[in-house]
Short mmCIF file of N, CA, C and O in Angstrom, two decimals:
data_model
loop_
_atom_site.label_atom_id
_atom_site.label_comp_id
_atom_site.label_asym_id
_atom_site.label_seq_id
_atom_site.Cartn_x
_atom_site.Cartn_y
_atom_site.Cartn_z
N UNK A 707 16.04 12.71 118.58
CA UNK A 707 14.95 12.05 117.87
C UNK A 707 15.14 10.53 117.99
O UNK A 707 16.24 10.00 117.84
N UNK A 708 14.05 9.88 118.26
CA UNK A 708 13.97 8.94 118.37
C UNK A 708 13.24 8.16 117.30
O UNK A 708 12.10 8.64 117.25
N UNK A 709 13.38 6.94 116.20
CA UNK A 709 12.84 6.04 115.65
C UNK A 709 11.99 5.22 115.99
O UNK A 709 12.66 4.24 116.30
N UNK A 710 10.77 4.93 116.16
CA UNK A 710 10.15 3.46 116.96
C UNK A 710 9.59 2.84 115.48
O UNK A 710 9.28 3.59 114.55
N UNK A 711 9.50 1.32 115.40
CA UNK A 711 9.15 0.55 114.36
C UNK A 711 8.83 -0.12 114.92
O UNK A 711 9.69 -0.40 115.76
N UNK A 712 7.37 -1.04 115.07
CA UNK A 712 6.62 -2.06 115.49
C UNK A 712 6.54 -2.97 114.68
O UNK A 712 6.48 -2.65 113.49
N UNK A 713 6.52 -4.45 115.06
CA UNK A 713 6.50 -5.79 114.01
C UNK A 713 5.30 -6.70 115.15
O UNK A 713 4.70 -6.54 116.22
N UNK A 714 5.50 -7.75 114.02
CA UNK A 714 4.80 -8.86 114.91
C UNK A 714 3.43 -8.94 115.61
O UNK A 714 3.11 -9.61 116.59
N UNK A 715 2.56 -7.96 114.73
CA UNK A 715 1.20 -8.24 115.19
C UNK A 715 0.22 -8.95 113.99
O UNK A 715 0.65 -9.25 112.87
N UNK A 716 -0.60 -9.07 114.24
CA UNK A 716 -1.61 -10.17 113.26
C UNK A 716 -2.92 -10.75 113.26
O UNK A 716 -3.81 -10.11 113.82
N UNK A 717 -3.16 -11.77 112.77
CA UNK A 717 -4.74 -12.44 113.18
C UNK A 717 -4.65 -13.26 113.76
O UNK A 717 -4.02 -14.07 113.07
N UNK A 718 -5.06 -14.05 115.49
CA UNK A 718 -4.87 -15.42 115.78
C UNK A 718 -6.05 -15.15 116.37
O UNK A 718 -6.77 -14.19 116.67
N UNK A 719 -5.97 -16.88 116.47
CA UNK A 719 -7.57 -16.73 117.58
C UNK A 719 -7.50 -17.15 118.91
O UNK A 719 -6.64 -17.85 119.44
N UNK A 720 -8.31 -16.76 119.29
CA UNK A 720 -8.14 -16.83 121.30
C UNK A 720 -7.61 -17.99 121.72
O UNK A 720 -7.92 -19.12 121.33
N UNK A 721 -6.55 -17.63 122.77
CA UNK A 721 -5.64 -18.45 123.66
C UNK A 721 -4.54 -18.46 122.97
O UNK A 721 -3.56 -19.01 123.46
N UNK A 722 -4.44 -17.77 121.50
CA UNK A 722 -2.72 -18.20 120.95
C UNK A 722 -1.72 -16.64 121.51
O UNK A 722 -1.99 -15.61 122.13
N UNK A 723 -0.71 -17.12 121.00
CA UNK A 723 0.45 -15.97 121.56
C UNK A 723 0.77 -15.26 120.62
O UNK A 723 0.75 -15.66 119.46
N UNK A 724 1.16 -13.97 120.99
CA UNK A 724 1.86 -13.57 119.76
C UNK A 724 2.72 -12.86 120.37
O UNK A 724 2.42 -12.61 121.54
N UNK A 725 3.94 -12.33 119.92
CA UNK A 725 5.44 -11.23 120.29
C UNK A 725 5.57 -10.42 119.63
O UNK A 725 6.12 -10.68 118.57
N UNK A 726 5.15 -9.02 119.89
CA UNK A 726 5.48 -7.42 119.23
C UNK A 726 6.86 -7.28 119.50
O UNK A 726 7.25 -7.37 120.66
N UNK A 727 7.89 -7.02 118.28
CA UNK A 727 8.86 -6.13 118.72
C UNK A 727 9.19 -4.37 118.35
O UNK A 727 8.94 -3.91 117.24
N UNK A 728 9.55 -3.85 119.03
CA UNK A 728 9.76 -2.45 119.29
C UNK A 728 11.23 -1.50 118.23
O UNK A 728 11.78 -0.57 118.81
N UNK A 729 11.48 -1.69 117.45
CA UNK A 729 12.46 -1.90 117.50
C UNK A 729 12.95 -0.14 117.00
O UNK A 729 12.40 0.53 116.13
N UNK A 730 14.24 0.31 117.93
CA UNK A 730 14.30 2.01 118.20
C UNK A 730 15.85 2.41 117.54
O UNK A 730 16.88 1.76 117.66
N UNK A 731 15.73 3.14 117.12
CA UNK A 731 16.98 3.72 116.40
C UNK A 731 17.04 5.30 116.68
O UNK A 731 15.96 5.87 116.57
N UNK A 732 18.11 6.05 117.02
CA UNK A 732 18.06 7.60 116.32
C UNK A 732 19.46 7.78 117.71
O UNK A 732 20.67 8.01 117.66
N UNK A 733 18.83 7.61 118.44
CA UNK A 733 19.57 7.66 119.99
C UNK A 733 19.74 7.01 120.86
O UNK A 733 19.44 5.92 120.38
N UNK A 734 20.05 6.80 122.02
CA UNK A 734 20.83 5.68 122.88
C UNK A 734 19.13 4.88 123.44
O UNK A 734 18.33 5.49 124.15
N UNK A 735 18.99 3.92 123.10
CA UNK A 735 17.80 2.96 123.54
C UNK A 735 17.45 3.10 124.98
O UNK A 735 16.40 3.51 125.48
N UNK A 736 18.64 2.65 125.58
CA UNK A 736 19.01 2.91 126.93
C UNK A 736 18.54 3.73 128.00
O UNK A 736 18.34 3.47 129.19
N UNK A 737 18.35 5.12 127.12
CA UNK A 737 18.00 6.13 127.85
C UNK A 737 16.94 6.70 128.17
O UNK A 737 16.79 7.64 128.95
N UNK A 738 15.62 5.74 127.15
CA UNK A 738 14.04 5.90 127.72
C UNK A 738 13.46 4.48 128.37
O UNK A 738 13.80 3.31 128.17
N UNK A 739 12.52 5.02 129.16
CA UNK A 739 11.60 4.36 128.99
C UNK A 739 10.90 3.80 128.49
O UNK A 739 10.24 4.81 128.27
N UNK A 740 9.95 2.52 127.73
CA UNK A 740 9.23 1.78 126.96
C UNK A 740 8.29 1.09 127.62
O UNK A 740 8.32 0.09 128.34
N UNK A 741 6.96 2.24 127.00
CA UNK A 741 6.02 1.16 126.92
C UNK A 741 5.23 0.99 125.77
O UNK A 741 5.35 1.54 124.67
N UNK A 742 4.12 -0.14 126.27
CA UNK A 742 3.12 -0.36 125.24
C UNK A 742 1.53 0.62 125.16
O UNK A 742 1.23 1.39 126.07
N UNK A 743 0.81 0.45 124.13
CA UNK A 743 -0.47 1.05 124.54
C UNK A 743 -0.92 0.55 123.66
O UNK A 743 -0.21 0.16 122.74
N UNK A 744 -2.26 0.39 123.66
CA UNK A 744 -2.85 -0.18 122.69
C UNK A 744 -4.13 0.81 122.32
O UNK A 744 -4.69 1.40 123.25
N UNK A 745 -4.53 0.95 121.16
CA UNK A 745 -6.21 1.86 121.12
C UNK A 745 -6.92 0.92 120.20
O UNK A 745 -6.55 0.56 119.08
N UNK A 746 -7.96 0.61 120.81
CA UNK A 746 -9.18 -0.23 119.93
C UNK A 746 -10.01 0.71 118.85
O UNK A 746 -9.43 1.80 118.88
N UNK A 747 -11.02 0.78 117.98
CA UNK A 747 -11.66 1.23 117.45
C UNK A 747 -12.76 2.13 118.40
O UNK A 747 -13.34 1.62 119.35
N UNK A 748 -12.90 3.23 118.05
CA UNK A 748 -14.20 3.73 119.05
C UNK A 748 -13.54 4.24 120.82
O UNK A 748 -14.07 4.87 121.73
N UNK A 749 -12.36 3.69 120.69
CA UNK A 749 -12.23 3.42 122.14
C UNK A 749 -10.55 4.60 122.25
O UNK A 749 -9.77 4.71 121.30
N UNK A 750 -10.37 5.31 123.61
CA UNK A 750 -9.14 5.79 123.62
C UNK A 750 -8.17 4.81 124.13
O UNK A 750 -8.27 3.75 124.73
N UNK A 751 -7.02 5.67 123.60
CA UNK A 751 -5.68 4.73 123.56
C UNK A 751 -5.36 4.64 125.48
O UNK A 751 -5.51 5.49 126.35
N UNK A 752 -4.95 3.41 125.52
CA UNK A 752 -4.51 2.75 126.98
C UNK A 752 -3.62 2.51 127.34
O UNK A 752 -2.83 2.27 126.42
N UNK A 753 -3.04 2.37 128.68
CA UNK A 753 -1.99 2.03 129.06
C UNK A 753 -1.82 0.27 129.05
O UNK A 753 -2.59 -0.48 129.66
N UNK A 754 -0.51 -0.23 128.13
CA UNK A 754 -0.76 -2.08 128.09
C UNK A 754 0.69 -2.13 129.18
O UNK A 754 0.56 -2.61 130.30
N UNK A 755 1.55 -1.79 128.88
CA UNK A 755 2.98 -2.05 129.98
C UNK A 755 3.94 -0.85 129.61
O UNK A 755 3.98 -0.03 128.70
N UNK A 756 4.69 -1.13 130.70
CA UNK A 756 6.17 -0.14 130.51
C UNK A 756 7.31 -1.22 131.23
O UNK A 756 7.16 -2.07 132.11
N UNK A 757 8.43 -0.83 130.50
CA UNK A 757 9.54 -1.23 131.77
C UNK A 757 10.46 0.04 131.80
O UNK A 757 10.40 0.96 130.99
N UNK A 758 11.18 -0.04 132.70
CA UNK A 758 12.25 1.00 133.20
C UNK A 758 13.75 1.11 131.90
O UNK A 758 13.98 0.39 130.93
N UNK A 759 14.47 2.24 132.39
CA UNK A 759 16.41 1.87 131.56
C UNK A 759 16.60 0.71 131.38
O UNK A 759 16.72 0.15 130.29
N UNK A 760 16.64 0.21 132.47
CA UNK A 760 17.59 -1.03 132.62
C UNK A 760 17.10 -2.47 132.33
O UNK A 760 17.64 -3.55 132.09
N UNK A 761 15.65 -1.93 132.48
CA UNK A 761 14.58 -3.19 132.58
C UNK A 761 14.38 -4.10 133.73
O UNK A 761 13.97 -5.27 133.74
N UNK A 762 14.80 -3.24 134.82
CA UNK A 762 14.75 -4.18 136.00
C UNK A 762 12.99 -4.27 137.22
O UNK A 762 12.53 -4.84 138.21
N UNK A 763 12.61 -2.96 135.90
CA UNK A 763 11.04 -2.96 136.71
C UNK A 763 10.24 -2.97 135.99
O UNK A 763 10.69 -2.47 134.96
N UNK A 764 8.91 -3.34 135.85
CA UNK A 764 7.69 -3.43 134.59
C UNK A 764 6.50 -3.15 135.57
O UNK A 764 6.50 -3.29 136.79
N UNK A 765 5.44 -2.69 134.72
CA UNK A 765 4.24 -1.96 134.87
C UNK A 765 3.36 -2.52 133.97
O UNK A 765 3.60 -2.50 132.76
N UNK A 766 2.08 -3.17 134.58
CA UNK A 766 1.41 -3.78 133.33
C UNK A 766 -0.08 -3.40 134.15
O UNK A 766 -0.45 -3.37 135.32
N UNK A 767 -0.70 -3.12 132.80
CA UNK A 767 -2.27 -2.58 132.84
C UNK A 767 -2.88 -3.94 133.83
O UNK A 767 -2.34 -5.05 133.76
N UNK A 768 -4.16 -3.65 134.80
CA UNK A 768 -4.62 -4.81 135.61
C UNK A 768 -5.08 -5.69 134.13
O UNK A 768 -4.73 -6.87 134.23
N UNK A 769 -5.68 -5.42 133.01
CA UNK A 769 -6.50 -6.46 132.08
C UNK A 769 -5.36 -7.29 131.73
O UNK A 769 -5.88 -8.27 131.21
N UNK A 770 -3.94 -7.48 131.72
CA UNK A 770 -3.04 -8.08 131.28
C UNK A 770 -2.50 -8.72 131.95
O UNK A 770 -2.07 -9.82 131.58
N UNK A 771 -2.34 -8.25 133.14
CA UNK A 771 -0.87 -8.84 134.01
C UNK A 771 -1.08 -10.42 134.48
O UNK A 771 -1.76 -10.69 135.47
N UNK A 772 -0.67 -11.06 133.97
CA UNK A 772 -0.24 -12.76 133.94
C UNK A 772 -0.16 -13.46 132.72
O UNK A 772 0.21 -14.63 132.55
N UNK A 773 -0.66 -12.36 131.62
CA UNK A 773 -0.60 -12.57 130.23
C UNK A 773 0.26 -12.54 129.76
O UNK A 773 1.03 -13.44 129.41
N UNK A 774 0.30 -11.02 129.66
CA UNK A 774 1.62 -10.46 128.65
C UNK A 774 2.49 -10.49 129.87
O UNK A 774 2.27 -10.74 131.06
N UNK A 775 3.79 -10.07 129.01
CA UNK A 775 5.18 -9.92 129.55
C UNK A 775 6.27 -8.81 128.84
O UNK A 775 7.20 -9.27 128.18
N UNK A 776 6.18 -7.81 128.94
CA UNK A 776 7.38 -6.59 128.87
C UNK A 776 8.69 -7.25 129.00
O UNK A 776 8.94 -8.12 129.84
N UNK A 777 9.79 -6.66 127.84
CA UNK A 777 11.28 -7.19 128.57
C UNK A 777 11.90 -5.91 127.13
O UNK A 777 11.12 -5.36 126.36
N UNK A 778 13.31 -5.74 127.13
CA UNK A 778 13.93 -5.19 126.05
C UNK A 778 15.21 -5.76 126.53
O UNK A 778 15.57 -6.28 127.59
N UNK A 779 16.05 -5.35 124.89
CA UNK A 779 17.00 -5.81 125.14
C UNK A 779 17.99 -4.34 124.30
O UNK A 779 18.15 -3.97 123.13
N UNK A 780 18.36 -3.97 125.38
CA UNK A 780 19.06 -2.56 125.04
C UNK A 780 20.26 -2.86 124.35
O UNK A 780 20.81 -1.81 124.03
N UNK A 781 21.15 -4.25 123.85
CA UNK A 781 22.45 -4.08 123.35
C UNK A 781 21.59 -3.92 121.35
O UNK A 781 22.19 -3.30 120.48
N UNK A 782 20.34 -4.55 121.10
CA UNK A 782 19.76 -4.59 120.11
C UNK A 782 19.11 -3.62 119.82
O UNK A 782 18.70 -3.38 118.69
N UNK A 783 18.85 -2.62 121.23
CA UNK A 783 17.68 -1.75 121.14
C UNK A 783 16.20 -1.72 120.46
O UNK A 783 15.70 -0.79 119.83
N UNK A 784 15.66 -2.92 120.76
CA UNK A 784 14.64 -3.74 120.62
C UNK A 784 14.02 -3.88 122.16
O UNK A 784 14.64 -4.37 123.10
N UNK A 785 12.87 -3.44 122.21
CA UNK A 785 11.96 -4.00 123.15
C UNK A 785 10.48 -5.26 122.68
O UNK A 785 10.03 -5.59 121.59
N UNK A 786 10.19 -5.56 123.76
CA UNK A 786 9.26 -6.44 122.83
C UNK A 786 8.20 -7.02 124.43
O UNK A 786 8.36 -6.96 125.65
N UNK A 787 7.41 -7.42 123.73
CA UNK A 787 5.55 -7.35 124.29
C UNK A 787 5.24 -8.71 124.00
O UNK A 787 4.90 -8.99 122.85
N UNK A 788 5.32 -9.92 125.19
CA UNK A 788 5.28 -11.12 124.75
C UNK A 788 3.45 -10.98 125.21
O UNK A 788 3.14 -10.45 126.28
N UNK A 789 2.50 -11.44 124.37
CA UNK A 789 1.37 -11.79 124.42
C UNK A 789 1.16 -13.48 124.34
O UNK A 789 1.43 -14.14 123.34
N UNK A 790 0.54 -14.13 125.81
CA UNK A 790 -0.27 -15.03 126.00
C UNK A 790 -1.60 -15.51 126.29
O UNK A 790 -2.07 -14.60 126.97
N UNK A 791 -2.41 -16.34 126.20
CA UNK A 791 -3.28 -16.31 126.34
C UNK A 791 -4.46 -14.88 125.45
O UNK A 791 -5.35 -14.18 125.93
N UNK A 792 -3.96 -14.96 124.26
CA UNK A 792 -5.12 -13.87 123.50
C UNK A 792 -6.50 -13.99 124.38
O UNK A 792 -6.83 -14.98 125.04
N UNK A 793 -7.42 -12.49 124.24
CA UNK A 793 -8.56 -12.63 124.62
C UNK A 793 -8.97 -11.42 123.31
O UNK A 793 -8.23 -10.54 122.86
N UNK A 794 -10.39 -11.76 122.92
CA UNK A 794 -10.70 -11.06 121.76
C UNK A 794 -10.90 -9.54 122.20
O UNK A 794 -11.26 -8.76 121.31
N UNK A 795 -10.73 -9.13 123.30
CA UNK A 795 -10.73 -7.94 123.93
C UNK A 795 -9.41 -7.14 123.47
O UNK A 795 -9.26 -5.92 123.48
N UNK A 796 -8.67 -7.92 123.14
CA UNK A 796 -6.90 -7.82 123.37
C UNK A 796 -7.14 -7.10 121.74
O UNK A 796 -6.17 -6.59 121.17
N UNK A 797 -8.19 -7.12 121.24
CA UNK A 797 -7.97 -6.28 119.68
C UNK A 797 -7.60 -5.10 119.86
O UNK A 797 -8.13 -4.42 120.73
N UNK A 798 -6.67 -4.65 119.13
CA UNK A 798 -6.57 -3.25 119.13
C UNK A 798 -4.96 -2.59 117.91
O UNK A 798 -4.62 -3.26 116.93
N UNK A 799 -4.50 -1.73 118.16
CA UNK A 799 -3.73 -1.33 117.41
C UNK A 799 -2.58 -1.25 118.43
O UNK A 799 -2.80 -0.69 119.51
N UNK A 800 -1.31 -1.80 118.16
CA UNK A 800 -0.67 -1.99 119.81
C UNK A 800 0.48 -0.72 119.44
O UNK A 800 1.06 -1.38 118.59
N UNK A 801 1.03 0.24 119.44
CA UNK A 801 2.22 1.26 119.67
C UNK A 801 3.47 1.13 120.65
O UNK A 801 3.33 1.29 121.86
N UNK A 802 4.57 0.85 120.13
CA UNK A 802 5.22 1.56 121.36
C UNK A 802 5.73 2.79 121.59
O UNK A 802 5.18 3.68 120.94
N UNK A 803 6.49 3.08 122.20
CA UNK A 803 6.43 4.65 122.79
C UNK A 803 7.98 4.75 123.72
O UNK A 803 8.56 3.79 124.22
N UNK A 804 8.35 6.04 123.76
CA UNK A 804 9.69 6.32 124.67
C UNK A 804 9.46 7.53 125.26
O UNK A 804 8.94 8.56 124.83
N UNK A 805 9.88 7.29 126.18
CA UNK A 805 10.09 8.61 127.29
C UNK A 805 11.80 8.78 128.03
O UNK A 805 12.62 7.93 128.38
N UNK A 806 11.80 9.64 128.03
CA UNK A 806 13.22 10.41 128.12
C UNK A 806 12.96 10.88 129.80
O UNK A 806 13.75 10.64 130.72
N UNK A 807 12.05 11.37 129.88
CA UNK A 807 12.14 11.94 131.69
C UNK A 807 10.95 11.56 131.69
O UNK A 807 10.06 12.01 130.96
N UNK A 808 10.85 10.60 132.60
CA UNK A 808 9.37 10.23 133.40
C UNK A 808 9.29 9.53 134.27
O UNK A 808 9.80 8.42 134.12
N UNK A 809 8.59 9.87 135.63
CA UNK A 809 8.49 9.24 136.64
C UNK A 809 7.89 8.02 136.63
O UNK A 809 7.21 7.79 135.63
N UNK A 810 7.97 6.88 137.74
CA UNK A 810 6.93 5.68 137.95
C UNK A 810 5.66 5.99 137.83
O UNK A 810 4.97 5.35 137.04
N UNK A 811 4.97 7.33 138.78
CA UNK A 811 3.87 7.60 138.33
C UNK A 811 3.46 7.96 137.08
O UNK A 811 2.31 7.59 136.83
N UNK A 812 3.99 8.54 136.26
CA UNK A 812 3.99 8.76 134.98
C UNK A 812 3.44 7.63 133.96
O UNK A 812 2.70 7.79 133.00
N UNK A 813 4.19 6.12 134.59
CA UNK A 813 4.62 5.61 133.11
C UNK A 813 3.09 4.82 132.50
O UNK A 813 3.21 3.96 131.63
N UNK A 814 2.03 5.11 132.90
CA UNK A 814 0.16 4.84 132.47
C UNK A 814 0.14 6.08 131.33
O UNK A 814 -0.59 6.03 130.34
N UNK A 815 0.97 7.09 131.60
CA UNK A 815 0.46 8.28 130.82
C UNK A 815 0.80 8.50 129.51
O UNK A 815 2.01 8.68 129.36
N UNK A 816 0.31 8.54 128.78
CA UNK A 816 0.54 8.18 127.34
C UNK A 816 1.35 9.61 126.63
O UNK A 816 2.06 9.66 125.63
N UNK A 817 0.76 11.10 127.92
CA UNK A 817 1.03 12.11 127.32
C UNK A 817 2.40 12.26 127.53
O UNK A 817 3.12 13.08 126.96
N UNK A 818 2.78 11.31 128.50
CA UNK A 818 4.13 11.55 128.90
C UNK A 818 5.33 11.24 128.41
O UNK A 818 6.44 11.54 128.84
N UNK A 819 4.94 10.49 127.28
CA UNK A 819 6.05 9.64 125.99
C UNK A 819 6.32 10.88 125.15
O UNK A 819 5.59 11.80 124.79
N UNK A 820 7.77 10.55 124.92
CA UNK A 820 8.09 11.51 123.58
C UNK A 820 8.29 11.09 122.31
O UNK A 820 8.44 12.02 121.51
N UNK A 821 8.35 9.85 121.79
CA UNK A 821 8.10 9.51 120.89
C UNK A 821 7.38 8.04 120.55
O UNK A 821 7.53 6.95 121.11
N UNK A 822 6.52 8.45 119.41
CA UNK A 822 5.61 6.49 119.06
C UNK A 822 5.72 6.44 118.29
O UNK A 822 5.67 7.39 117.52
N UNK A 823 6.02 4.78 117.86
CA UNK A 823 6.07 4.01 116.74
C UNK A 823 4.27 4.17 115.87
O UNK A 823 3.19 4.45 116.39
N UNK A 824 4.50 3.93 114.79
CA UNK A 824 3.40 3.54 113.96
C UNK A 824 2.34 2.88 114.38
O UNK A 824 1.22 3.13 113.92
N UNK A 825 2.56 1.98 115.28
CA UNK A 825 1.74 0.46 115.52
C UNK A 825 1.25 -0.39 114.51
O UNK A 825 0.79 -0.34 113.37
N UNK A 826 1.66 -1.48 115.73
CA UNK A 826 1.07 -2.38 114.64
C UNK A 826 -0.56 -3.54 115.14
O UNK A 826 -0.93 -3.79 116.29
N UNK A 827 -1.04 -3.90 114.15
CA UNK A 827 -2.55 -4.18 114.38
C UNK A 827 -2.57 -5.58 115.15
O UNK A 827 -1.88 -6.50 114.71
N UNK A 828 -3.27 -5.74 116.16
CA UNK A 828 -3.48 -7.37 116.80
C UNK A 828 -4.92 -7.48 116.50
O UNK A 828 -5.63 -6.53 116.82
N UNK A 829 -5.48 -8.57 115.90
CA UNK A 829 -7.05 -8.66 115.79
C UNK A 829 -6.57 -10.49 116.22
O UNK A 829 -5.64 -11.16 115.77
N UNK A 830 -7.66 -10.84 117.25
CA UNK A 830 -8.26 -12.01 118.17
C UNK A 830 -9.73 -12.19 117.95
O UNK A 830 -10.76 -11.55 118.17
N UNK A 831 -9.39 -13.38 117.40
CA UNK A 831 -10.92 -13.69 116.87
C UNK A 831 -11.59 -15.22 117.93
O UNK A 831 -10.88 -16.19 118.21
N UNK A 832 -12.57 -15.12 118.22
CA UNK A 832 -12.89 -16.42 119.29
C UNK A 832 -13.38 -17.46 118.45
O UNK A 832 -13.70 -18.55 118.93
#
């Protein structure tokens, strides 16, 4: 069993930053995968990033990538979701998530996580 606890989401308005952290307890951090997803109102839940064990590879949805930034830090077992450049699109409820066995192709698939955090809420106002 795995713990996930999400922090660090909020109200800003477009172009500011904000940093989700992930933060995982129960079993070795190390040993899943992490990503993000986000689900808006009305709308199904999406793929926002993943990185690998080690963190030496990341996966980020096309609406993000030069924005955000994926990284963890496995001695804390904390991952975390640097958001730049807000866009009011970027609203949504952000989750993270772990996977234990999952391929590269896999890591978009939301069904493929075995455990999610609560999430926590990002609202971007213009």
């Amino acid at each position: 069993q795995v713990l996930l606890v999400e922090s660090g989401g909020g109200l800003v308005q477009a172009g500011d930053s904000l940093r989700l952290s992930c933060a995982g307890s129960g079993r070795t951090f190390s040993d899943y995968v992490m990503g993000w997803f986000r689900q808006a109102p009305g709308k199904e839940r999406e793929f926002v990033a993943a990185i690998t064990w080690s963190g030496g590879v990341t996966y980020y949805a096309d609406s993000v990538k030069g924005r955000f930034t994926i990284s963890r830090d496995n001695a804390k077992n904390t991952g975390y979701l640097q958001m730049n450049r807000l866009k009011p699109e970027d609203t949504a409820l952000y989750s993270c998530a772990a996977a234990r066995w999952i391929t590269t192709d896999q890591v978009k698939a939301p069904d493929r996580y075995d455990y999610w955090g609560q999430g926590t809420q990002v609202t971007v106002s213009s």
